[in-house]
Amino acid sequence: MKGWPDGFAYVVGGSGGLGAAICEALADDGADILLTYRSARAAADAVAEGIAAKGRRVDVRQLSLPDGEPGDLEGCHTLVFAAGPPVPQHYISKVESDAMRHAMSVEFLGFVNVVQAALPALRSAGGSIVALTSAGQYKHPPGDVLSTAPKAAITNVIGGLAREEGRFGVRANAVAVGVIDAGMFRRLGFDDEWIAAAKANIPLGRFGDASDVAAAVALAARASYMTGQTLRVDGGYTC
């Protein structure tokens, strides 16, 4: 793997549990960081302070998906999309159209809009796109369609970007996330019975943590001959 180009990594959703770990991993690997938040400014500032303490340049920017203005992205060599709203657990038969529309709008359209804004800089840098998606798109967890559906659409676009943007030297990959004991998962309030059953369904017998995801993102961002791929960070759930 080669070193980072001049510029910065743009981490959308960098204030969240997974996003923060990704920012730290990229900074540890020598990248400067521009991270976004939607409403949690204090959390974003805390992440930025940690990155600055590592000796890396860092900036914080508010971004509301799907239609928020990403701002000037000149110098962006890496785009990491790690944003997503809290997802209520509903069976497909019970999902209301407004809820599905909202999920697709925020995550899928938000991703597409950010990618379009970043592509001129990424083409100039011969850069990289990495999107967090869901292992559930390969083995559906009942009740999780509001997460898996938009992320499956993002995965499809990742493949399209790899095909269309490779001529400019731009790579696009995804990291499909299983159950990670961080961020949104901790806010969903699963009971002990659900947790025990979920762990029993994972070959490694445990949940991952944010650093597991961050390591995969850093690999996908730096691997200069890998594009159009999905790394499954799920403890073997989709084996």
XYZ file of C-alpha atoms in Angstrom, residues 5-161:
157
model
C -1.738 11.802 -1.073
C -1.633 15.434 0.031
C -4.951 16.593 1.462
C -7.404 15.070 3.893
C -9.823 12.253 4.561
C -13.458 13.382 4.710
C -15.343 11.257 7.240
C -19.103 11.750 7.045
C -20.565 10.830 10.407
C -17.220 11.138 12.155
C -18.811 12.110 15.471
C -20.545 8.726 15.922
C -19.157 5.640 17.602
C -17.917 3.967 14.421
C -17.054 7.244 12.723
C -14.911 8.371 15.648
C -12.930 5.125 15.614
C -12.441 5.486 11.855
C -11.146 9.042 12.266
C -8.683 7.854 14.905
C -7.477 4.931 12.792
C -6.902 7.095 9.723
C -5.118 9.717 11.824
C -2.927 7.029 13.390
C -2.056 6.004 9.832
C -0.942 9.539 9.012
C -4.029 11.138 7.419
C -5.382 14.600 8.182
C -9.119 14.578 8.877
C -12.233 16.591 8.070
C -15.126 15.071 9.995
C -18.805 15.887 9.936
C -21.598 15.785 12.465
C -25.338 16.361 12.218
C -26.227 17.649 15.700
C -23.649 16.248 18.146
C -21.146 19.105 18.016
C -19.671 18.293 21.428
C -18.940 14.719 20.353
C -17.385 15.956 17.105
C -15.170 18.406 18.985
C -14.016 15.622 21.317
C -13.019 13.482 18.333
C -11.197 16.445 16.809
C -9.280 17.085 20.026
C -8.075 13.491 20.041
C -6.904 13.728 16.439
C -5.106 17.023 17.070
C -3.340 15.380 20.011
C -1.930 12.841 17.544
C -0.316 15.705 15.633
C -2.690 15.604 12.653
C -4.577 18.508 11.139
C -8.314 18.300 11.740
C -11.455 20.287 11.015
C -15.114 19.832 11.948
C -18.087 20.616 9.722
C -21.838 20.281 10.217
C -23.664 18.301 7.543
C -27.350 17.423 7.455
C -28.239 14.587 5.084
C -29.466 14.177 2.436
C -29.383 17.711 1.085
C -26.896 19.520 3.306
C -24.037 21.408 1.683
C -20.801 19.388 2.024
C -18.746 22.567 1.584
C -15.417 22.958 -0.154
C -13.858 19.524 -0.640
C -10.774 20.562 -2.577
C -7.951 18.401 -1.289
C -10.147 15.451 -0.343
C -8.290 12.220 -1.156
C -10.518 9.827 0.799
C -14.274 9.848 1.411
C -15.603 7.632 4.189
C -19.381 7.476 4.539
C -20.158 6.378 8.098
C -23.416 8.249 8.691
C -26.833 6.822 9.411
C -29.853 7.611 11.580
C -31.082 5.412 14.447
C -33.067 2.580 12.886
C -36.241 1.256 14.543
C -36.697 -2.487 14.237
C -39.832 -3.364 12.208
C -40.790 -6.352 10.122
C -41.184 -5.578 6.441
C -44.928 -6.213 6.670
C -45.208 -3.407 9.235
C -42.903 -0.763 7.748
C -44.750 2.417 6.808
C -43.915 4.012 3.486
C -42.852 7.275 5.143
C -40.317 5.421 7.285
C -38.853 3.639 4.265
C -38.793 6.870 2.290
C -36.935 8.610 5.113
C -34.383 5.803 5.470
C -33.667 5.728 1.738
C -33.481 9.508 1.549
C -31.102 10.084 4.436
C -28.704 7.215 3.785
C -28.889 6.408 0.080
C -29.525 9.872 -1.378
C -27.253 11.378 1.255
C -24.455 9.075 0.123
C -24.987 9.834 -3.560
C -25.054 13.598 -2.955
C -21.834 13.544 -0.943
C -20.091 11.349 -3.519
C -21.056 13.695 -6.336
C -19.680 16.651 -4.377
C -16.412 14.863 -3.603
C -15.702 13.295 -6.997
C -13.837 16.236 -8.571
C -11.322 16.213 -5.706
C -11.141 12.428 -5.614
C -10.435 12.290 -9.349
C -7.667 14.832 -8.959
C -6.095 12.828 -6.130
C -6.729 9.370 -7.561
C -8.539 8.828 -4.309
C -10.778 6.381 -2.525
C -14.396 5.992 -1.401
C -15.301 3.686 1.477
C -18.923 3.230 2.592
C -20.137 1.456 5.701
C -22.922 -0.927 4.751
C -24.570 -3.883 6.488
C -23.800 -7.585 6.700
C -27.577 -7.925 6.968
C -27.946 -7.322 3.234
C -26.413 -10.792 2.739
C -28.219 -12.570 5.582
C -31.289 -10.644 6.635
C -31.832 -10.052 10.368
C -35.624 -9.945 10.842
C -36.777 -6.437 11.624
C -33.764 -4.640 10.153
C -35.000 -3.670 6.703
C -34.795 0.084 7.372
C -31.047 -0.405 7.701
C -30.377 -3.132 5.156
C -32.384 -1.682 2.251
C -30.585 1.684 1.918
C -27.220 0.067 2.559
C -27.845 -2.531 -0.148
C -28.522 0.353 -2.542
C -25.267 1.982 -1.469
C -23.405 -1.273 -2.123
C -24.820 -1.324 -5.633
C -23.613 2.224 -6.227
C -20.168 1.314 -4.879
C -19.901 -1.280 -7.651
C -21.027 1.285 -10.191
C -18.500 3.838 -8.968
